Coordinates of C-alpha atoms in Angstrom, one line a residue:
Chain A
M23 CA -17.6 5.8 -12.7
S24 CA -17.9 8.3 -9.9
L25 CA -16.2 5.7 -7.6
F26 CA -13.3 5.6 -10.0
F27 CA -13.0 9.4 -10.1
S28 CA -13.2 9.6 -6.3
Q29 CA -10.3 7.1 -6.1
L30 CA -8.3 9.0 -8.7
R31 CA -9.0 12.3 -6.8
A32 CA -7.7 10.7 -3.6
E33 CA -4.6 9.4 -5.3
I34 CA -3.9 12.9 -6.9
L35 CA -4.5 14.6 -3.5
K36 CA -2.1 12.1 -1.9
L37 CA 0.6 12.9 -4.5
F38 CA 0.1 16.6 -4.1
A39 CA 0.1 16.5 -0.3
R40 CA 3.8 15.5 -0.4
K41 CA 6.3 18.3 0.1
R42 CA 8.5 16.7 -2.5
T43 CA 6.0 17.3 -5.2
F44 CA 6.1 21.1 -4.6
I45 CA 9.8 21.1 -4.1
G46 CA 10.0 19.6 -7.6
F47 CA 7.9 22.4 -9.1
G48 CA 10.2 24.9 -7.2
A49 CA 13.3 23.2 -8.5
F50 CA 12.0 23.6 -12.1
L51 CA 11.3 27.2 -11.6
L52 CA 14.9 27.7 -10.3
L53 CA 16.3 25.7 -13.2
E54 CA 14.3 27.9 -15.7
I55 CA 15.8 31.0 -14.1
V56 CA 19.3 29.6 -14.4
I57 CA 18.7 28.6 -18.0
L58 CA 17.3 32.0 -18.8
F59 CA 20.2 33.8 -17.1
L60 CA 22.8 31.7 -19.0
F61 CA 21.0 32.2 -22.3
Q62 CA 20.7 36.0 -21.8
T63 CA 24.4 36.3 -20.9
K64 CA 26.1 33.7 -23.1
G65 CA 23.7 32.3 -25.8
V66 CA 21.8 35.2 -27.1
N67 CA 24.5 36.4 -29.6
R68 CA 24.7 33.0 -31.2
F69 CA 20.9 33.0 -31.4
K70 CA 20.9 36.4 -32.9
S71 CA 23.2 35.3 -35.7
L72 CA 20.9 32.3 -36.4
I73 CA 17.9 34.6 -36.9
V74 CA 19.8 37.2 -38.9
Q75 CA 21.2 34.5 -41.2
Q76 CA 17.6 33.5 -42.0
G77 CA 17.0 37.1 -43.2
E78 CA 14.6 38.0 -40.3
A79 CA 14.7 40.8 -37.8
F80 CA 16.2 39.8 -34.4
E81 CA 14.2 42.4 -32.5
K82 CA 10.9 41.0 -33.7
Y83 CA 11.6 37.3 -33.3
Y84 CA 13.5 37.5 -30.0
S85 CA 10.2 37.5 -28.1
A86 CA 8.6 36.0 -25.0
L87 CA 7.5 32.9 -27.1
T88 CA 11.1 32.3 -28.4
I89 CA 12.5 32.6 -24.9
A90 CA 9.9 30.3 -23.5
H91 CA 10.6 27.7 -26.3
I92 CA 14.3 27.7 -25.4
V93 CA 13.7 27.5 -21.7
L94 CA 11.1 24.8 -22.1
G95 CA 13.2 22.5 -24.3
A96 CA 16.3 22.9 -22.0
A97 CA 14.4 22.4 -18.7
V98 CA 12.5 19.3 -19.9
F99 CA 15.7 17.8 -21.3
L100 CA 17.8 18.5 -18.2
L101 CA 15.5 17.7 -15.4
G102 CA 12.1 16.6 -16.8
G103 CA 13.0 12.9 -17.3
I104 CA 14.7 12.7 -13.9
Y105 CA 11.8 14.1 -12.0
L106 CA 9.1 12.1 -13.8
A107 CA 11.1 8.9 -13.4
L108 CA 11.5 9.7 -9.7
V109 CA 7.7 10.2 -9.2
A110 CA 6.6 7.2 -11.3
G111 CA 9.4 5.0 -10.0
D112 CA 8.1 5.6 -6.4
I113 CA 4.4 5.3 -7.0
V114 CA 4.2 1.5 -6.6
A115 CA 7.7 0.4 -5.4
K116 CA 7.9 2.9 -2.5
E117 CA 4.3 2.2 -1.4
S118 CA 5.2 -1.6 -1.4
E119 CA 8.4 -1.0 0.5
D120 CA 6.8 1.3 3.1
G121 CA 3.9 -1.2 3.6
H122 CA 1.2 1.2 2.4
M123 CA 0.2 -1.4 -0.2
R124 CA -0.8 -3.8 2.5
L125 CA -3.1 -1.2 3.9
L126 CA -4.6 -0.3 0.5
L127 CA -5.1 -3.8 -0.6
A128 CA -6.9 -4.8 2.6
R129 CA -9.7 -2.8 0.9
P130 CA -12.2 -4.2 -1.5
V131 CA -10.4 -2.9 -4.6
S132 CA -8.8 -5.0 -7.4
R133 CA -5.1 -4.7 -8.0
F134 CA -5.8 -3.7 -11.6
R135 CA -8.0 -0.8 -10.5
L136 CA -5.5 0.3 -7.9
L137 CA -2.7 0.4 -10.5
L138 CA -4.8 2.1 -13.1
V139 CA -5.6 4.9 -10.6
K140 CA -1.8 5.2 -9.9
Y141 CA -0.8 5.1 -13.6
L142 CA -3.4 7.8 -14.5
T143 CA -2.1 9.9 -11.6
C144 CA 1.4 9.6 -13.0
A145 CA 0.1 10.6 -16.4
L146 CA -1.8 13.6 -15.1
Y147 CA 1.2 14.6 -13.0
T148 CA 3.4 14.5 -16.2
I149 CA 1.0 16.7 -18.0
A150 CA 0.8 19.1 -15.1
L151 CA 4.5 19.3 -14.7
V152 CA 5.2 19.9 -18.4
Q153 CA 2.4 22.5 -18.6
F154 CA 3.8 24.2 -15.5
I155 CA 7.2 24.5 -17.2
T156 CA 5.6 25.6 -20.4
W157 CA 3.6 28.5 -18.9
S158 CA 6.1 29.5 -16.3
A159 CA 8.7 29.8 -19.0
F160 CA 6.3 31.9 -21.0
L161 CA 5.7 34.2 -18.1
M162 CA 9.4 34.7 -17.7
G163 CA 9.6 35.5 -21.4
L164 CA 6.8 38.0 -20.9
F165 CA 8.6 39.5 -18.0
I166 CA 11.7 40.1 -20.1
K167 CA 10.3 40.9 -23.6
G168 CA 6.6 41.7 -23.0
W169 CA 3.6 40.8 -25.0
G170 CA 3.9 40.5 -28.8
G171 CA 6.6 40.0 -31.4
G172 CA 7.2 36.9 -33.5
Y173 CA 8.1 33.3 -32.6
F174 CA 11.3 31.6 -33.9
A175 CA 10.7 27.9 -33.4
Y176 CA 14.1 26.3 -33.6
S177 CA 14.6 22.5 -33.1
P178 CA 17.6 21.3 -35.1
E179 CA 17.0 17.6 -34.2
A180 CA 13.6 17.8 -35.8
G181 CA 14.9 19.9 -38.6
I182 CA 12.7 22.9 -37.7
A183 CA 13.6 26.5 -38.0
A184 CA 10.3 28.3 -38.6
F185 CA 9.1 31.9 -38.1
Y186 CA 5.6 32.8 -37.0
D187 CA 3.6 35.9 -36.0
W188 CA 2.6 36.2 -32.4
S189 CA -0.9 34.7 -32.5
E190 CA 0.0 31.8 -34.8
G191 CA 3.2 31.3 -32.7
L192 CA 1.2 31.1 -29.5
G193 CA -1.0 28.4 -31.0
K194 CA 2.0 26.5 -32.2
Y195 CA 3.7 26.8 -28.8
T196 CA 0.6 25.5 -27.0
T197 CA 0.1 22.6 -29.4
A198 CA 3.8 21.6 -29.1
S199 CA 3.7 21.8 -25.4
L200 CA 0.7 19.5 -25.2
C201 CA 2.4 17.0 -27.5
L202 CA 5.5 17.2 -25.4
S203 CA 3.4 16.5 -22.3
F204 CA 2.0 13.4 -24.0
A205 CA 5.5 12.3 -25.2
M206 CA 6.9 12.6 -21.7
I207 CA 4.2 10.2 -20.3
T208 CA 6.4 7.5 -21.9
V209 CA 9.2 8.2 -19.4
S210 CA 6.7 7.9 -16.6
S211 CA 5.4 4.6 -18.2
V212 CA 8.8 3.0 -18.2
A213 CA 9.4 4.0 -14.6
F214 CA 5.9 2.9 -13.6
F215 CA 6.5 -0.6 -15.2
L216 CA 9.8 -0.9 -13.3
S217 CA 8.1 0.2 -10.1
C218 CA 5.7 -2.8 -10.3
L219 CA 8.7 -5.2 -10.1
P220 CA 9.8 -6.4 -6.7
I221 CA 12.7 -3.9 -6.7
K222 CA 13.7 -0.8 -4.6
P223 CA 12.1 2.5 -5.7
A224 CA 15.6 3.9 -6.4
A225 CA 16.4 1.0 -8.7
A226 CA 13.2 1.6 -10.7
T227 CA 14.0 5.3 -11.1
I228 CA 17.7 4.7 -12.0
T229 CA 16.9 1.9 -14.5
A230 CA 14.2 4.0 -16.2
L231 CA 16.5 6.9 -16.6
S232 CA 19.3 4.7 -17.8
Y233 CA 17.0 3.1 -20.4
V234 CA 15.8 6.5 -21.7
L235 CA 19.4 7.8 -21.8
I236 CA 20.8 4.8 -23.7
D237 CA 17.8 5.1 -26.0
M238 CA 18.7 8.7 -26.7
I239 CA 22.4 8.0 -27.2
L240 CA 21.6 5.2 -29.7
R241 CA 19.3 7.6 -31.6
N242 CA 22.2 9.9 -32.2
M243 CA 24.5 7.1 -33.4
G244 CA 25.0 6.9 -37.1
F245 CA 24.8 3.1 -37.3
M246 CA 21.2 3.3 -35.8
E247 CA 20.0 5.3 -38.8
D248 CA 17.9 2.4 -40.1
Y249 CA 16.6 1.3 -36.7
R250 CA 15.5 4.7 -35.2
H251 CA 11.9 3.7 -35.5
L252 CA 12.6 1.1 -32.8
L253 CA 13.7 3.8 -30.3
L254 CA 11.3 5.4 -27.9
T255 CA 13.1 8.8 -27.9
H256 CA 12.7 8.9 -31.7
H257 CA 8.9 8.8 -31.4
M258 CA 9.0 11.1 -28.3
A259 CA 10.8 13.7 -30.4
A260 CA 7.7 14.0 -32.7
W261 CA 6.4 16.8 -30.5
A262 CA 8.9 19.2 -32.1
K263 CA 7.6 18.3 -35.6
T264 CA 4.3 20.1 -34.8
L265 CA 6.3 23.3 -34.9
A266 CA 6.9 23.0 -38.7
V267 CA 5.2 25.4 -41.0
D268 CA 3.4 22.5 -42.6
P269 CA 3.6 19.6 -40.0
Q270 CA 3.6 16.1 -41.3
W271 CA 0.6 15.0 -39.2
A272 CA 0.7 11.4 -40.5
V273 CA 4.3 11.0 -39.3
I274 CA 3.5 12.7 -35.9
L275 CA 0.3 10.5 -35.5
R276 CA 2.3 7.4 -36.3
S277 CA 4.9 8.2 -33.6
F278 CA 2.2 9.0 -31.1
T279 CA 0.3 5.8 -31.9
V280 CA 3.5 3.9 -31.3
L281 CA 3.8 5.7 -27.9
V282 CA 0.2 4.9 -27.0
G283 CA 1.0 1.2 -27.8
V284 CA 4.2 1.2 -25.7
N285 CA 2.5 3.0 -22.8
T286 CA -0.4 0.6 -22.8
S287 CA 1.9 -2.4 -23.0
L288 CA 4.1 -1.1 -20.2
F289 CA 1.1 -0.5 -18.0
L290 CA -0.4 -4.0 -18.7
A291 CA 3.0 -5.7 -18.2
G292 CA 3.3 -3.8 -14.8
V293 CA -0.2 -5.0 -13.8
V294 CA 0.6 -8.6 -14.7
V295 CA 3.9 -8.6 -12.8
F296 CA 2.3 -6.9 -9.7
D297 CA -0.7 -9.2 -9.9
S298 CA 1.5 -12.2 -9.6
R299 CA 3.3 -10.9 -6.5
D300 CA 2.7 -12.0 -2.9
L301 CA 2.6 -8.9 -0.7
K302 CA 4.0 -9.9 2.6
S303 CA 6.9 -8.5 4.6
Chain B
M6 CA -23.2 -20.4 10.3
A7 CA -19.5 -20.0 9.3
L8 CA -18.8 -16.5 8.2
I9 CA -15.2 -17.3 7.3
E10 CA -14.2 -20.7 5.8
V11 CA -10.6 -21.4 5.4
K12 CA -10.3 -24.5 3.2
S13 CA -7.2 -26.7 2.9
L14 CA -4.7 -23.9 2.4
T15 CA -1.3 -24.9 1.1
K16 CA 1.5 -22.5 0.3
R17 CA 5.1 -23.0 -0.6
W18 CA 7.4 -20.0 -0.9
H19 CA 9.9 -19.6 -3.7
T20 CA 12.6 -20.9 -1.5
D21 CA 10.6 -24.2 -1.5
R22 CA 9.9 -23.8 2.2
L23 CA 6.4 -25.1 3.1
A24 CA 4.6 -22.2 4.7
L25 CA 1.2 -23.9 5.0
D26 CA 0.2 -27.5 4.7
C27 CA -3.5 -28.1 4.1
V28 CA -4.7 -25.7 6.8
G29 CA -8.4 -25.3 7.3
F30 CA -10.7 -23.9 9.9
E31 CA -14.0 -22.0 10.3
V32 CA -15.0 -18.8 12.1
K33 CA -18.7 -18.6 13.0
Q34 CA -20.8 -15.4 13.0
G35 CA -20.2 -13.5 16.2
E36 CA -17.2 -15.5 17.4
I37 CA -13.8 -14.2 18.4
V38 CA -11.2 -16.7 17.3
G39 CA -7.5 -16.5 18.1
L40 CA -4.9 -17.7 15.6
L41 CA -1.8 -18.8 17.5
G42 CA 1.6 -20.1 16.7
H43 CA 5.2 -19.3 17.0
N44 CA 7.1 -17.1 14.6
G45 CA 7.0 -18.6 11.1
A46 CA 4.1 -20.9 12.0
G47 CA 2.1 -19.5 9.1
K48 CA -0.3 -17.2 10.9
S49 CA 0.4 -14.1 8.8
T50 CA 0.4 -16.2 5.6
V51 CA -3.1 -17.3 6.5
M52 CA -4.1 -13.7 7.0
G53 CA -2.4 -12.7 3.8
I54 CA -4.3 -15.3 1.8
M55 CA -7.6 -14.3 3.5
L56 CA -7.0 -10.7 2.2
G57 CA -5.9 -11.9 -1.2
M58 CA -2.4 -10.5 -0.8
V59 CA -0.8 -13.9 -0.8
R60 CA -1.8 -16.5 -3.4
P61 CA -2.3 -20.1 -2.1
D62 CA -0.9 -23.0 -4.1
Q63 CA -4.1 -24.9 -3.1
G64 CA -7.3 -24.2 -1.2
E65 CA -9.3 -21.1 -0.8
V66 CA -10.9 -18.7 1.7
R67 CA -14.6 -17.9 1.6
I68 CA -15.9 -14.9 3.4
G69 CA -19.7 -14.8 3.7
G70 CA -19.8 -17.5 1.0
V71 CA -17.7 -15.5 -1.5
S72 CA -14.3 -16.8 -2.5
V73 CA -11.5 -14.3 -1.9
Q74 CA -9.5 -16.0 -4.6
Q75 CA -12.3 -15.7 -7.2
D76 CA -13.9 -12.3 -6.3
R77 CA -11.6 -10.5 -4.0
P78 CA -13.4 -7.1 -3.9
K79 CA -16.8 -8.6 -3.1
A80 CA -15.4 -10.9 -0.4
L81 CA -13.3 -8.1 1.2
A82 CA -16.3 -5.7 1.1
Q83 CA -17.5 -7.6 4.2
I84 CA -14.4 -7.2 6.3
G85 CA -12.0 -4.7 7.9
A86 CA -8.4 -5.6 8.5
I87 CA -5.1 -4.7 10.1
Y88 CA -2.5 -6.8 8.3
E89 CA 1.0 -6.7 9.6
A90 CA 2.3 -3.3 10.9
A91 CA -0.2 -0.6 9.6
S92 CA 1.8 1.9 7.7
F93 CA 0.1 5.2 7.2
Y94 CA 1.0 8.2 5.0
D95 CA 3.0 10.3 7.5
Y96 CA 2.5 13.5 5.5
L97 CA -1.3 13.1 5.6
T98 CA -3.5 13.8 8.7
G99 CA -5.3 10.9 10.4
W100 CA -8.5 12.2 8.8
Q101 CA -6.9 12.4 5.3
N102 CA -5.5 8.9 5.7
L103 CA -9.0 7.5 6.5
R104 CA -10.4 9.4 3.5
A105 CA -7.8 8.0 1.1
L106 CA -8.4 4.5 2.4
C107 CA -12.2 4.8 2.4
S108 CA -12.2 6.0 -1.2
L109 CA -11.0 2.6 -2.2
S110 CA -14.1 1.1 -0.6
G111 CA -16.2 3.7 -2.4
W112 CA -17.6 5.0 0.8
W113 CA -17.4 8.2 2.8
D114 CA -19.6 9.4 5.6
E115 CA -18.2 12.1 7.8
K116 CA -20.6 11.5 10.7
E117 CA -19.7 7.8 10.8
V118 CA -16.0 8.6 10.6
R119 CA -16.3 11.0 13.5
R120 CA -18.2 8.3 15.5
V121 CA -15.4 5.7 14.9
L122 CA -12.7 8.2 15.7
R123 CA -14.4 8.9 19.0
L124 CA -14.8 5.2 19.6
V125 CA -11.0 4.7 19.3
N126 CA -10.4 7.8 21.2
L127 CA -8.6 9.6 18.4
H128 CA -11.1 12.4 17.6
D129 CA -9.0 15.2 19.1
R130 CA -5.9 14.3 17.0
A131 CA -7.7 13.5 13.7
N132 CA -6.3 16.6 12.1
A133 CA -2.7 16.1 13.1
K134 CA -0.3 14.5 10.7
A135 CA 0.0 10.8 11.1
G136 CA 3.8 11.2 11.3
T137 CA 3.3 12.9 14.7
Y138 CA 1.3 9.9 16.1
S139 CA 2.7 7.6 18.8
H140 CA 2.7 3.9 18.2
G141 CA -0.5 3.5 20.2
M142 CA -2.2 6.2 18.2
R143 CA -1.2 4.5 15.0
Q144 CA -2.7 1.2 16.2
R145 CA -5.9 3.1 17.1
L146 CA -6.0 4.7 13.7
A147 CA -5.4 1.2 12.2
L148 CA -8.4 -0.1 14.1
A149 CA -10.5 3.0 13.0
Q150 CA -9.7 2.3 9.3
A151 CA -10.6 -1.4 9.8
L152 CA -14.0 -0.3 11.2
L153 CA -14.8 1.9 8.2
P154 CA -17.2 1.3 6.6
R155 CA -19.0 -1.0 9.1
P156 CA -17.6 -4.5 8.5
K157 CA -19.2 -7.8 9.5
C158 CA -15.9 -9.2 10.4
L159 CA -12.5 -8.0 11.6
L160 CA -9.1 -9.6 10.7
L161 CA -6.6 -8.4 13.2
D162 CA -2.9 -9.3 12.7
E163 CA -0.9 -8.6 15.9
P164 CA -3.1 -5.5 16.7
T165 CA -1.6 -5.0 20.2
D166 CA 2.0 -5.4 19.0
G167 CA 4.1 -2.7 20.7
L168 CA 1.3 -1.4 22.9
D169 CA 1.8 -0.7 26.6
P170 CA -0.2 -2.7 29.1
E171 CA -2.8 0.0 29.4
G172 CA -3.1 0.2 25.7
I173 CA -3.5 -3.5 25.5
R174 CA -6.3 -3.4 28.1
E175 CA -8.1 -0.6 26.3
F176 CA -7.8 -2.5 23.0
R177 CA -9.2 -5.7 24.6
E178 CA -12.2 -3.8 26.1
L179 CA -12.9 -2.1 22.8
I180 CA -12.9 -5.4 20.9
L181 CA -15.2 -7.0 23.4
R182 CA -17.5 -4.0 23.3
L183 CA -17.6 -4.1 19.5
R184 CA -18.6 -7.7 19.6
A185 CA -21.2 -7.1 22.2
E186 CA -22.7 -4.0 20.5
H187 CA -22.4 -4.9 16.8
G188 CA -22.1 -8.7 16.8
L189 CA -18.7 -8.4 15.0
T190 CA -16.9 -11.6 14.1
I191 CA -13.2 -11.3 14.9
L192 CA -10.2 -13.4 13.9
L193 CA -7.2 -12.3 16.0
N194 CA -3.6 -13.2 15.4
S195 CA -1.6 -12.5 18.4
H196 CA 1.5 -13.6 20.4
L197 CA -0.1 -12.5 23.7
L198 CA -1.7 -15.7 24.9
A199 CA -3.1 -14.1 28.0
E200 CA -5.0 -11.6 25.8
V201 CA -6.3 -14.3 23.5
E202 CA -7.4 -16.2 26.6
L203 CA -9.4 -13.2 27.8
M204 CA -10.9 -12.3 24.5
C205 CA -11.4 -15.4 22.4
D206 CA -14.1 -18.1 22.4
R207 CA -12.0 -20.5 20.3
C208 CA -8.5 -20.8 19.1
V209 CA -6.6 -22.3 16.2
I210 CA -3.0 -23.3 16.9
L211 CA -0.5 -23.6 14.0
K212 CA 3.0 -25.1 14.0
A213 CA 5.3 -25.1 11.1
G214 CA 2.5 -24.5 8.7
S215 CA 0.2 -27.3 10.0
K216 CA -2.9 -27.0 12.2
L217 CA -2.3 -28.6 15.6
Y218 CA -5.6 -27.6 17.3
E219 CA -8.9 -26.0 16.6
G220 CA -11.4 -25.7 19.4
P221 CA -12.5 -23.8 22.5
V222 CA -9.9 -21.9 24.5
P223 CA -8.8 -24.6 27.0
S224 CA -9.2 -22.6 30.1
R225 CA -12.8 -22.0 29.3
Q226 CA -13.6 -25.7 29.4
E227 CA -14.9 -26.3 32.9
N228 CA -15.9 -29.9 32.4
K229 CA -12.7 -31.4 33.8
P230 CA -11.9 -29.7 37.1
I231 CA -8.2 -30.0 38.1
F232 CA -7.0 -29.4 41.7
Q233 CA -3.5 -28.9 43.0
L234 CA -2.7 -30.8 46.2
Q235 CA 0.2 -29.7 48.4
S236 CA 1.2 -32.5 50.7
P237 CA 4.2 -34.4 51.9
D238 CA 2.2 -37.6 51.3
I239 CA 1.8 -37.4 47.5
A240 CA 2.6 -41.1 46.8
K241 CA 0.0 -42.3 49.3
A242 CA -2.5 -39.7 48.0
R243 CA -2.1 -41.1 44.5
D244 CA -3.1 -44.5 45.6
I245 CA -6.2 -43.2 47.2
A246 CA -7.0 -41.1 44.2
S247 CA -6.7 -44.1 41.8
R248 CA -9.0 -46.2 44.1
I249 CA -11.8 -43.6 43.8
G250 CA -11.4 -43.1 40.0
A251 CA -9.4 -39.9 40.0
S252 CA -6.1 -39.5 38.3
M253 CA -3.2 -37.7 40.0
S254 CA 0.2 -36.7 38.8
R255 CA 3.5 -36.9 40.7
E256 CA 3.3 -33.1 41.1
G257 CA 0.0 -33.4 42.9
M258 CA -2.3 -32.3 40.1
V259 CA -5.6 -34.2 40.6
E260 CA -8.1 -34.6 37.8
L261 CA -11.5 -35.5 39.0
P262 CA -14.0 -37.8 37.3
P263 CA -17.4 -36.1 36.6
H264 CA -19.2 -37.9 39.6
L265 CA -16.8 -36.5 42.2
L266 CA -16.6 -33.0 43.7
G267 CA -13.4 -31.5 45.1
S268 CA -14.8 -31.8 48.7
D269 CA -15.4 -35.5 48.2
I270 CA -11.8 -36.2 47.4
V271 CA -10.6 -34.0 50.3
R272 CA -12.7 -36.2 52.6
H273 CA -11.2 -39.3 51.2
F274 CA -7.6 -37.9 51.7
V275 CA -8.3 -36.9 55.3
E276 CA -9.9 -40.3 56.1
G277 CA -6.9 -41.9 54.5
G278 CA -4.5 -40.0 56.8
I279 CA -3.1 -37.6 54.2
R280 CA -1.8 -34.4 55.6
I281 CA -3.1 -31.5 53.4
D282 CA -0.9 -28.3 53.3
G283 CA -2.8 -26.8 50.4
W284 CA -5.7 -27.6 48.1
Q285 CA -6.8 -25.3 45.3
Q286 CA -8.5 -25.5 42.0
H287 CA -6.1 -25.2 39.1
R288 CA -7.2 -23.8 35.8
R289 CA -5.0 -24.9 32.9
T290 CA -3.9 -21.7 31.2
L291 CA -3.8 -21.2 27.4
E292 CA -0.1 -20.8 27.7
E293 CA 0.3 -24.3 29.3
F294 CA -2.0 -25.8 26.7
Y295 CA -0.2 -24.0 23.9
L296 CA 3.2 -25.1 25.1
E297 CA 1.9 -28.7 25.5
Q298 CA 0.5 -28.7 22.0
T299 CA 3.5 -27.2 20.3
G300 CA 5.9 -29.3 22.3
L301 CA 7.9 -26.3 23.4

């Protein structure tokens, strides 16, 4: 087991030794600032009316947590998928293309183990990135509004418009962000699977993004009403349901079980494909 | 005892091109064996199968008695390899590259890594990014990773490719030193026939996926001395040579039977009135042998 962890550690160090990884974190920080600026200048009035219409005090609920929630949702929606697909799409395909795989597989390690280490690295990276966005958005909120106040959790797609006190809201925000991290692993899994095919890394990234985008568009189509349970983004959106006053845990658990099944299947399909490949230039 | 057994390897690519046709050979413990052949002969495919990176349609490779096709990690635990152009992570230092690769072998010993880096003369650049290394330094780093942790056998695929003459000489000396000091078994795939000739005990020649030759490096066989006669009387000299049991070509190459010495035949030529402008022992080079075998 310690051997496995030392291999996982080496893979994580390799990923975090790349400048691009840090540039990504920097890009998200920049995006969060832009979102925050646009929201403060253009969106805040609309948001104010939403809170007031619900009969609550805007001053209390326009807090660090509410701001963080808005920034988190927008940043992950706008750039999260792209960046995760880029990293996971590269992790096998780029290493095969660059010839690193020939060096790695000249070592006494099975292809299954090598891919498991890489997949777990992608999953950990996904969690790290979403958590980075979660807490950097929260810090920005603190910078603007300070500690305390309420939390207006608003997610129209999930049918959520709930009000919480600070401490309860902080717990809800933390739980939701952990569930979002888990949900986003699915994007990485799709890109990882494609990365195991004998295709260019850019093709893996673009195909993964296209798949997720089409899935999302279909989810919003009326004629797909009866088939939404077949769409990945429908189950991924379950993270927002944890923000309800009385969350339907059975529904959330069902969606996350589906995602676990999909992720496992994508990983195993990737292993089977990669295992059947001849690695020779 | 054979450390590497390559048994009846057959491989057909998806394009239906036959890459290997029932190729088999052995490498004994402590031997240096050269794998020769023109481009596309199947050398790298053999190496790929030996490392489990290419799947054979038939046959198998056993290293230390363990089948690569059945238990790859166990078989590969005994070897170090450079397969095709070694591609390191440019954004990691040489040291970090070695650490990442060694983690896959479940081994790390800083003292031993330092010793190997000194051996390949890379110890003072170990903390520089691999992206800043010259081609020669990359090849030395490739050799360092192959030597960690101490393997019983090295598989080297074109290890001197792109090196300057000095680098090639250093590499050759290092390989011979490794064999002498550690008894390493080495399979060397190279286009540089002169290097193979200087380093290898035996060679295997492939052509279009088939094995043409497996045996000692020809220039090391001293049992059939060949001499080159320079004379205006070649035709007359051939008659004399055939009378005393030696064979002689039109170009003046004389192959002696075991009972005759070079001085004996010179005496026969002089007594037969042959004018001798030049007489020297000729050693058939590996290049001549290779070209003869491959029909090029």
